[in-house]
Amino acid sequence: MHVLMVSDVCFPRVNGVSTSIGTFRDSLTRQGHRCTVVAPDYGLRGVDTHVQRVPARPVPFDPEDRLMIPRRLRSVLERLDPGDVDVVHLQTPFVAHAVGLRWARRHGLPVLETCHTHFEEYFHHYLPLLPAGWLRAAARTLTRRQCNALDAVIVPSLAMRDVLAGYGVRSPVHVLPTGIDPSAFGHGDGAAFRRRHGLAADRPVLVHVGRIAHEKNLDLLLDVTHLLRRAIPDVVLLVAGDGPALGHCRARVQSLGLEAHVRFVGYLDRGGELQDCYRAGDLFVFASKTETQGLVMLEALALGVPVVAIPALGARDIVEPGRGAVPAPDDASAYAAIVAGLLRDPGRRAYLADEAVRFAREWDSTTVARRLVDVYAEVGVSRPRAPVNHAVAALHAADERNEPAQGVGSGAGPDH
């Protein structure tokens, strides 16, 4: 089977969507399928040559992101052989959706999309000058219309399925979370990470991994750390990631006098350093209420690190008894009390760690990818295909021959 994935975000941009695309692509490839990914060009060379990059522009309110130029994306897609594509899998609701859906429909290909993000709870953080109620209503309407134009929709959690049902989505909705690669998240050297960052082996360490953005509710974790230091004076919070709210968080750390208790360590390499960071923690703490899945919690659990999190939206599928995770309310005092109790109880943490590893095995990426293939089959992808050259290889070959597609590199025509 040949799957065409089109997305407005992909590595090297670090977030859950990029991780999901990479995980599914690798798992599908190992199972003998072909997967072509079309995504923005971030201006970095030597980054994942298996992705076909499209010229893109920065997003004004979030400089980490890029939006593909529509006519450039159309040009790239038109260079593909639609007879060599079995299914179009869209990953984001912006340019990728608009252009990818139109291309798939024109060629009679089945098309589905994963709803990775609960935009109803996101837009008002990035467009504060517009009324929050209006933005929420617009997000609901946009999501409903886009989903109903698809052959099927994938969501990563039961809660997100219920959200779409409430919006009036009529297309078939499949619950399919992103899995984790046990070979990548089966080991990590927490002691080495502590040594590299000058943290004593017995120092109480909390770890948070994720994009540093306002919707992640990081202010709560800073307030929790502020309260914890009274009871556990040497506690430290490690924050791995980056994002538009980093400046705000640094300023808040300073205002709370937490310079000795919070460390921002930036983005970490998923090839080992990130796993070491997880393992350096006594607990993984998470406060977001807008996650459609919360993949970082699964990664922590796979490495045997107990999780404390608010059981909201997609996180509810993970923060359940017997899964190595402890629920906490959206209240700094109550959250801090739960964390303090766990830090003082190594026996309970060890029990939770055993639960965590067992539960995480159920999310093996190979098993989840097989379920994705079943979803593809349900939307009509069962017809045989004649073997032809891989589309990405053909595109790169054309590039090397200096045969640009119509409109690419010519500077002619408007960019819509």
Short mmCIF file of C-alpha atoms in Angstrom, two decimals:
data_model
loop_
_atom_site.label_atom_id
_atom_site.label_comp_id
_atom_site.label_asym_id
_atom_site.label_seq_id
_atom_site.Cartn_x
_atom_site.Cartn_y
_atom_site.Cartn_z
CA MET A 1 0.00 0.00 0.00
CA HIS A 2 1.21 3.52 -0.79
CA VAL A 3 0.07 6.21 1.66
CA LEU A 4 0.40 9.91 0.91
CA MET A 5 0.56 12.02 4.08
CA VAL A 6 0.19 15.79 3.73
CA SER A 7 0.82 18.01 6.74
CA ASP A 8 1.38 21.65 7.67
CA VAL A 9 3.85 20.50 10.33
CA CYS A 10 6.60 17.89 10.50
CA PHE A 11 10.05 17.39 11.99
CA PRO A 12 12.28 19.33 12.58
CA ARG A 13 9.32 21.22 14.10
CA VAL A 14 8.87 19.39 17.39
CA ASN A 15 5.33 18.64 18.56
CA GLY A 16 2.87 15.79 18.87
CA VAL A 17 1.78 15.95 15.24
CA SER A 18 5.36 15.58 14.02
CA THR A 19 5.91 12.69 16.40
CA SER A 20 2.73 10.97 15.24
CA ILE A 21 3.65 11.31 11.57
CA GLY A 22 7.16 9.97 12.16
CA THR A 23 5.98 7.07 14.31
CA PHE A 24 3.30 5.91 11.88
CA ARG A 25 5.53 6.39 8.84
CA ASP A 26 8.32 4.30 10.35
CA SER A 27 5.92 1.57 11.50
CA LEU A 28 4.14 1.39 8.14
CA THR A 29 7.48 1.21 6.32
CA ARG A 30 8.68 -1.65 8.53
CA GLN A 31 5.50 -3.53 7.63
CA GLY A 32 6.24 -3.24 3.92
CA HIS A 33 4.06 -0.25 3.01
CA ARG A 34 5.25 2.92 1.30
CA CYS A 35 4.66 6.28 2.88
CA THR A 36 5.27 9.62 1.16
CA VAL A 37 5.20 12.66 3.45
CA VAL A 38 4.72 16.17 2.04
CA ALA A 39 5.37 18.95 4.56
CA PRO A 40 6.78 22.49 4.94
CA ASP A 41 10.37 23.42 4.27
CA TYR A 42 11.87 24.85 7.48
CA GLY A 43 15.04 26.03 5.78
CA LEU A 44 17.26 23.37 7.36
CA ARG A 45 19.33 21.11 5.14
CA GLY A 46 19.98 17.44 5.77
CA VAL A 47 16.76 17.03 7.78
CA ASP A 48 14.81 13.86 6.94
CA THR A 49 15.45 13.48 3.23
CA HIS A 50 12.48 11.09 3.01
CA VAL A 51 10.08 14.05 3.32
CA GLN A 52 9.17 16.08 0.23
CA ARG A 53 9.50 19.71 1.34
CA VAL A 54 7.28 22.55 0.13
CA PRO A 55 8.28 26.25 0.30
CA ALA A 56 6.53 27.86 3.26
CA ARG A 57 6.13 31.14 5.11
CA PRO A 58 6.45 31.80 8.86
CA VAL A 59 3.28 32.14 10.92
CA PRO A 60 3.25 35.68 12.41
CA PHE A 61 2.03 34.72 15.88
CA ASP A 62 4.20 31.59 16.18
CA PRO A 63 7.64 31.83 14.53
CA GLU A 64 8.31 28.10 15.04
CA ASP A 65 5.58 27.20 12.56
CA ARG A 66 5.40 27.47 8.78
CA LEU A 67 2.45 27.47 6.37
CA MET A 68 3.03 25.92 2.97
CA ILE A 69 2.45 28.22 0.01
CA PRO A 70 -0.69 26.76 -1.60
CA ARG A 71 0.41 27.01 -5.22
CA ARG A 72 3.75 25.38 -4.33
CA LEU A 73 1.95 22.51 -2.62
CA ARG A 74 -0.33 22.10 -5.63
CA SER A 75 2.74 21.92 -7.87
CA VAL A 76 4.33 19.20 -5.74
CA LEU A 77 1.14 17.13 -5.67
CA GLU A 78 0.63 17.48 -9.41
CA ARG A 79 4.03 15.88 -9.94
CA LEU A 80 2.84 12.74 -8.16
CA ASP A 81 1.29 9.86 -10.07
CA PRO A 82 -2.21 9.47 -8.56
CA GLY A 83 -2.32 5.93 -9.91
CA ASP A 84 0.49 5.08 -7.51
CA VAL A 85 -1.30 6.41 -4.42
CA ASP A 86 -3.77 4.27 -2.49
CA VAL A 87 -4.92 6.72 0.16
CA VAL A 88 -4.41 10.36 1.09
CA HIS A 89 -3.98 10.91 4.83
CA LEU A 90 -4.17 14.58 5.82
CA GLN A 91 -2.68 15.58 9.16
CA THR A 92 -3.63 19.23 9.67
CA PRO A 93 -6.64 21.44 8.85
CA PHE A 94 -4.89 24.31 7.10
CA VAL A 95 -3.19 24.42 3.68
CA ALA A 96 -2.62 20.66 3.79
CA HIS A 97 -6.36 20.06 4.15
CA ALA A 98 -7.52 22.55 1.53
CA VAL A 99 -5.07 21.57 -1.19
CA GLY A 100 -4.70 17.88 -0.30
CA LEU A 101 -8.45 17.25 -0.19
CA ARG A 102 -8.99 18.91 -3.55
CA TRP A 103 -6.19 16.89 -5.16
CA ALA A 104 -7.51 13.62 -3.72
CA ARG A 105 -11.08 14.30 -4.87
CA ARG A 106 -9.97 15.27 -8.35
CA HIS A 107 -8.23 11.92 -8.73
CA GLY A 108 -10.91 9.82 -7.03
CA LEU A 109 -8.70 8.79 -4.12
CA PRO A 110 -10.00 8.01 -0.62
CA VAL A 111 -9.04 10.70 1.85
CA LEU A 112 -9.06 10.84 5.63
CA GLU A 113 -7.61 13.14 8.26
CA THR A 114 -6.37 12.89 11.81
CA CYS A 115 -7.72 15.51 14.23
CA HIS A 116 -4.62 15.97 16.37
CA THR A 117 -5.65 19.25 17.98
CA HIS A 118 -8.66 20.56 19.89
CA PHE A 119 -8.66 23.96 18.20
CA GLU A 120 -11.70 25.19 20.11
CA GLU A 121 -9.42 25.52 23.14
CA TYR A 122 -6.39 26.84 21.23
CA PHE A 123 -7.31 29.75 18.99
CA HIS A 124 -8.03 32.28 21.74
CA HIS A 125 -4.48 31.88 23.10
CA TYR A 126 -3.00 33.03 19.78
CA LEU A 127 -5.61 35.57 18.66
CA PRO A 128 -6.31 37.42 21.94
CA LEU A 129 -7.74 40.51 20.23
CA LEU A 130 -10.73 38.53 18.94
CA PRO A 131 -13.61 37.47 21.22
CA ALA A 132 -12.93 34.02 22.69
CA GLY A 133 -16.55 32.94 22.23
CA TRP A 134 -16.48 33.85 18.56
CA LEU A 135 -13.21 31.97 18.04
CA ARG A 136 -14.58 28.85 19.73
CA ALA A 137 -17.69 28.92 17.56
CA ALA A 138 -15.57 29.42 14.45
CA ALA A 139 -13.35 26.48 15.40
CA ARG A 140 -16.38 24.23 15.90
CA THR A 141 -17.89 25.22 12.56
CA LEU A 142 -14.62 24.83 10.66
CA THR A 143 -13.91 21.43 12.20
CA ARG A 144 -17.41 20.13 11.44
CA ARG A 145 -17.31 21.25 7.81
CA GLN A 146 -13.83 19.89 7.21
CA CYS A 147 -14.53 16.52 8.83
CA ASN A 148 -17.79 16.06 6.94
CA ALA A 149 -15.92 16.53 3.66
CA LEU A 150 -13.75 13.47 4.38
CA ASP A 151 -14.26 9.74 3.87
CA ALA A 152 -13.19 9.13 7.47
CA VAL A 153 -11.69 10.89 10.47
CA ILE A 154 -9.13 9.58 12.95
CA VAL A 155 -8.96 10.86 16.53
CA PRO A 156 -6.40 9.82 19.15
CA SER A 157 -8.80 9.47 22.09
CA LEU A 158 -12.36 8.62 23.08
CA ALA A 159 -12.83 12.13 24.43
CA MET A 160 -11.99 13.68 21.06
CA ARG A 161 -14.47 11.34 19.37
CA ASP A 162 -17.15 12.68 21.69
CA VAL A 163 -16.11 16.26 20.91
CA LEU A 164 -16.60 15.68 17.17
CA ALA A 165 -19.95 14.01 17.77
CA GLY A 166 -21.02 17.12 19.66
CA TYR A 167 -19.97 19.26 16.71
CA GLY A 168 -22.23 17.28 14.37
CA VAL A 169 -19.55 15.36 12.48
CA ARG A 170 -21.23 12.67 10.36
CA SER A 171 -18.19 11.06 8.71
CA PRO A 172 -17.01 7.77 10.25
CA VAL A 173 -14.72 8.50 13.22
CA HIS A 174 -12.04 5.99 14.26
CA VAL A 175 -10.25 6.16 17.61
CA LEU A 176 -6.59 5.44 16.93
CA PRO A 177 -3.92 6.86 19.25
CA THR A 178 -0.31 7.28 18.25
CA GLY A 179 1.74 4.37 19.54
CA ILE A 180 5.25 4.37 20.91
CA ASP A 181 8.26 2.46 19.66
CA PRO A 182 9.35 0.17 22.52
CA SER A 183 12.88 0.04 21.13
CA ALA A 184 13.14 3.84 21.39
CA PHE A 185 11.45 4.22 24.77
CA GLY A 186 12.62 1.10 26.54
CA HIS A 187 15.75 2.60 28.04
CA GLY A 188 17.25 5.85 29.26
CA ASP A 189 20.13 6.90 31.52
CA GLY A 190 18.68 9.21 34.12
CA ALA A 191 21.82 9.15 36.27
CA ALA A 192 23.92 10.39 33.36
CA PHE A 193 21.45 13.18 32.64
CA ARG A 194 21.58 14.27 36.29
CA ARG A 195 25.38 14.34 36.19
CA ARG A 196 25.40 16.41 32.99
CA HIS A 197 23.10 18.96 34.59
CA GLY A 198 24.71 19.01 38.02
CA LEU A 199 21.81 17.36 39.84
CA ALA A 200 22.57 15.17 42.85
CA ALA A 201 21.46 11.55 42.61
CA ASP A 202 19.11 11.98 45.58
CA ARG A 203 17.63 15.35 44.60
CA PRO A 204 13.83 15.23 44.04
CA VAL A 205 13.31 15.89 40.33
CA LEU A 206 10.08 16.59 38.48
CA VAL A 207 10.13 16.40 34.68
CA HIS A 208 7.86 18.06 32.14
CA VAL A 209 8.29 17.52 28.40
CA GLY A 210 6.32 19.43 25.81
CA ARG A 211 5.87 22.57 23.84
CA ILE A 212 6.12 25.67 26.01
CA ALA A 213 2.85 27.29 25.04
CA HIS A 214 0.08 29.03 26.97
CA GLU A 215 -2.45 26.24 26.36
CA LYS A 216 -0.14 23.78 28.14
CA ASN A 217 -1.03 25.36 31.52
CA LEU A 218 2.60 25.59 32.62
CA ASP A 219 1.77 28.38 35.06
CA LEU A 220 0.12 25.74 37.23
CA LEU A 221 3.30 23.65 37.35
CA LEU A 222 5.32 26.72 38.32
CA ASP A 223 2.84 27.46 41.11
CA VAL A 224 3.07 23.81 42.21
CA THR A 225 6.87 24.05 42.36
CA HIS A 226 6.61 27.30 44.31
CA LEU A 227 4.43 25.57 46.92
CA LEU A 228 6.51 22.38 46.98
CA ARG A 229 9.77 24.08 47.86
CA ARG A 230 8.37 24.92 51.29
CA ALA A 231 7.92 21.24 52.11
CA ILE A 232 10.72 19.84 49.92
CA PRO A 233 13.36 22.61 49.75
CA ASP A 234 15.61 20.98 47.14
CA VAL A 235 12.90 20.03 44.63
CA VAL A 236 13.62 20.96 41.01
CA LEU A 237 11.42 21.04 37.91
CA LEU A 238 13.07 20.21 34.56
CA VAL A 239 11.21 21.62 31.55
CA ALA A 240 12.23 20.12 28.20
CA GLY A 241 10.95 21.93 25.14
CA ASP A 242 10.57 25.38 23.66
CA GLY A 243 7.80 27.56 22.35
CA PRO A 244 6.09 30.95 22.29
CA ALA A 245 5.47 31.08 26.05
CA LEU A 246 9.10 30.53 27.07
CA GLY A 247 9.69 34.22 27.79
CA HIS A 248 6.54 34.40 29.89
CA CYS A 249 7.56 31.31 31.87
CA ARG A 250 11.08 32.59 32.50
CA ALA A 251 9.67 35.88 33.78
CA ARG A 252 7.27 34.01 36.06
CA VAL A 253 10.09 31.87 37.43
CA GLN A 254 11.95 35.05 38.32
CA SER A 255 8.91 36.68 39.91
CA LEU A 256 8.32 33.60 42.08
CA GLY A 257 11.99 33.35 43.06
CA LEU A 258 12.30 29.88 41.52
CA GLU A 259 15.61 30.32 39.69
CA ALA A 260 17.18 27.51 41.75
CA HIS A 261 14.15 25.24 41.35
CA VAL A 262 13.24 25.38 37.64
CA ARG A 263 15.52 24.58 34.71
CA PHE A 264 14.63 25.01 31.05
CA VAL A 265 16.72 22.53 29.08
CA GLY A 266 15.32 23.19 25.59
CA TYR A 267 14.53 20.66 22.89
CA LEU A 268 16.28 17.34 23.37
CA ASP A 269 17.34 14.74 20.83
CA ARG A 270 14.81 11.92 20.60
CA GLY A 271 17.69 9.58 19.83
CA GLY A 272 18.66 9.29 23.49
CA GLU A 273 18.93 12.58 25.37
CA LEU A 274 15.15 12.93 25.70
CA GLN A 275 14.87 9.43 27.15
CA ASP A 276 17.63 10.24 29.63
CA CYS A 277 15.70 13.33 30.70
CA TYR A 278 12.53 11.35 31.36
CA ARG A 279 14.47 8.80 33.40
CA ALA A 280 16.11 11.55 35.45
CA GLY A 281 12.73 12.35 36.95
CA ASP A 282 11.16 10.89 40.06
CA LEU A 283 7.82 11.96 38.59
CA PHE A 284 6.53 13.28 35.28
CA VAL A 285 4.16 16.21 35.80
CA PHE A 286 1.62 17.44 33.25
CA ALA A 287 -1.03 20.13 33.50
CA SER A 288 -2.47 20.59 30.01
CA LYS A 289 -6.26 20.36 29.71
CA THR A 290 -6.38 20.51 25.91
CA GLU A 291 -4.49 17.36 24.87
CA THR A 292 -6.19 15.09 22.37
CA GLN A 293 -3.88 12.29 23.55
CA GLY A 294 -0.90 13.40 25.62
CA LEU A 295 1.80 11.32 23.95
CA VAL A 296 4.54 12.58 26.27
CA MET A 297 2.75 10.93 29.18
CA LEU A 298 2.93 7.58 27.39
CA GLU A 299 6.62 8.09 26.73
CA ALA A 300 7.22 8.73 30.43
CA LEU A 301 5.20 5.65 31.40
CA ALA A 302 7.10 3.48 28.92
CA LEU A 303 10.31 4.50 30.68
CA GLY A 304 8.88 3.64 34.09
CA VAL A 305 8.35 7.20 35.30
CA PRO A 306 5.05 7.68 37.19
CA VAL A 307 2.82 10.47 35.88
CA VAL A 308 0.80 13.11 37.73
CA ALA A 309 -1.65 14.82 35.39
CA ILE A 310 -5.03 16.50 35.10
CA PRO A 311 -7.46 13.91 33.64
CA ALA A 312 -8.93 16.22 31.00
CA LEU A 313 -9.92 15.43 27.39
CA GLY A 314 -7.51 12.87 25.85
CA ALA A 315 -5.49 12.51 29.04
CA ARG A 316 -8.47 10.68 30.56
CA ASP A 317 -7.60 7.62 28.46
CA ILE A 318 -4.24 7.44 30.26
CA VAL A 319 -4.81 8.79 33.78
CA GLU A 320 -6.69 5.78 35.11
CA PRO A 321 -6.08 3.35 38.01
CA GLY A 322 -3.59 0.62 37.20
CA ARG A 323 -1.76 2.62 34.55
CA GLY A 324 1.07 4.20 36.52
CA ALA A 325 -0.59 7.62 36.52
CA VAL A 326 -2.14 9.62 39.35
CA PRO A 327 -4.91 12.17 38.68
CA ALA A 328 -4.59 15.69 40.05
CA PRO A 329 -7.00 18.63 40.02
CA ASP A 330 -6.44 21.97 38.31
CA ASP A 331 -5.53 23.50 41.67
CA ALA A 332 -1.95 24.25 42.66
CA SER A 333 -2.34 23.43 46.37
CA ALA A 334 -4.04 20.09 45.80
CA TYR A 335 -1.68 19.19 42.95
CA ALA A 336 1.36 20.04 45.10
CA ALA A 337 0.05 17.90 47.97
CA ILE A 338 -0.25 14.88 45.65
CA VAL A 339 3.27 15.38 44.29
CA ALA A 340 4.73 15.85 47.78
CA GLY A 341 3.10 12.64 48.97
CA LEU A 342 4.58 10.68 46.08
CA LEU A 343 8.05 12.18 46.48
CA ARG A 344 8.03 11.05 50.12
CA ASP A 345 6.89 7.52 49.24
CA PRO A 346 9.48 5.68 47.12
CA GLY A 347 7.62 2.41 47.60
CA ARG A 348 4.50 3.73 45.93
CA ARG A 349 6.53 5.29 43.14
CA ALA A 350 8.16 1.92 42.46
CA TYR A 351 4.73 0.25 42.33
CA LEU A 352 3.45 2.91 39.93
CA ALA A 353 6.57 2.51 37.78
CA ASP A 354 5.86 -1.21 37.33
CA GLU A 355 2.25 -0.42 36.40
CA ALA A 356 3.44 2.21 33.95
CA VAL A 357 5.73 -0.10 31.98
CA ARG A 358 3.06 -2.81 31.72
CA PHE A 359 0.43 -0.34 30.53
CA ALA A 360 2.72 1.30 27.97
CA ARG A 361 3.32 -2.07 26.26
CA GLU A 362 -0.31 -1.96 25.11
CA TRP A 363 0.56 1.05 22.92
CA ASP A 364 3.18 -0.65 20.76
CA SER A 365 3.50 1.36 17.55
CA THR A 366 3.59 -1.76 15.36
CA THR A 367 0.21 -2.93 16.66
CA VAL A 368 -1.31 0.53 16.30
CA ALA A 369 0.00 0.84 12.73
CA ARG A 370 -1.74 -2.42 11.80
CA ARG A 371 -4.97 -0.91 13.04
CA LEU A 372 -4.30 2.13 10.86
CA VAL A 373 -3.99 -0.14 7.81
CA ASP A 374 -7.38 -1.63 8.74
CA VAL A 375 -8.84 1.89 8.76
CA TYR A 376 -7.36 2.54 5.32
CA ALA A 377 -9.01 -0.66 4.11
CA GLU A 378 -12.36 0.47 5.49
CA VAL A 379 -12.26 3.63 3.39
CA GLY A 380 -11.82 1.57 0.25
CA VAL A 381 -8.11 0.89 0.01
CA SER A 382 -8.06 -2.75 -0.98
CA ARG A 383 -7.44 -2.68 -4.73
CA PRO A 384 -4.03 -3.97 -5.94
CA ARG A 385 -1.50 -1.59 -7.37
CA ALA A 386 1.12 -2.22 -10.04
CA PRO A 387 4.65 -1.66 -8.72
CA VAL A 388 6.09 1.68 -9.83
CA ASN A 389 8.86 3.94 -8.67
CA HIS A 390 8.44 5.51 -5.25
CA ALA A 391 6.95 8.99 -5.63
CA VAL A 392 9.51 10.72 -3.42
CA ALA A 393 12.39 9.16 -5.34
CA ALA A 394 10.84 10.36 -8.59
CA LEU A 395 10.43 13.87 -7.20
CA HIS A 396 14.02 14.05 -6.02
CA ALA A 397 15.23 12.72 -9.37
CA ALA A 398 13.31 15.47 -11.14
CA ASP A 399 14.85 18.04 -8.81
CA GLU A 400 18.33 16.76 -9.61
CA ARG A 401 17.57 17.08 -13.33
CA ASN A 402 16.47 20.69 -12.74
CA GLU A 403 12.97 20.02 -14.04
CA PRO A 404 10.81 22.30 -11.86
CA ALA A 405 7.07 21.82 -11.83
CA GLN A 406 4.89 24.54 -13.27
CA GLY A 407 5.04 27.64 -11.06
CA VAL A 408 7.84 26.36 -8.83
CA GLY A 409 10.80 28.71 -8.72
CA SER A 410 9.41 30.95 -11.45
CA GLY A 411 8.26 33.72 -9.15
CA ALA A 412 5.17 34.08 -11.34
CA GLY A 413 1.63 34.35 -10.08
CA PRO A 414 0.24 35.18 -6.67
CA ASP A 415 0.70 32.95 -3.62
CA HIS A 416 -2.77 32.22 -2.27
#
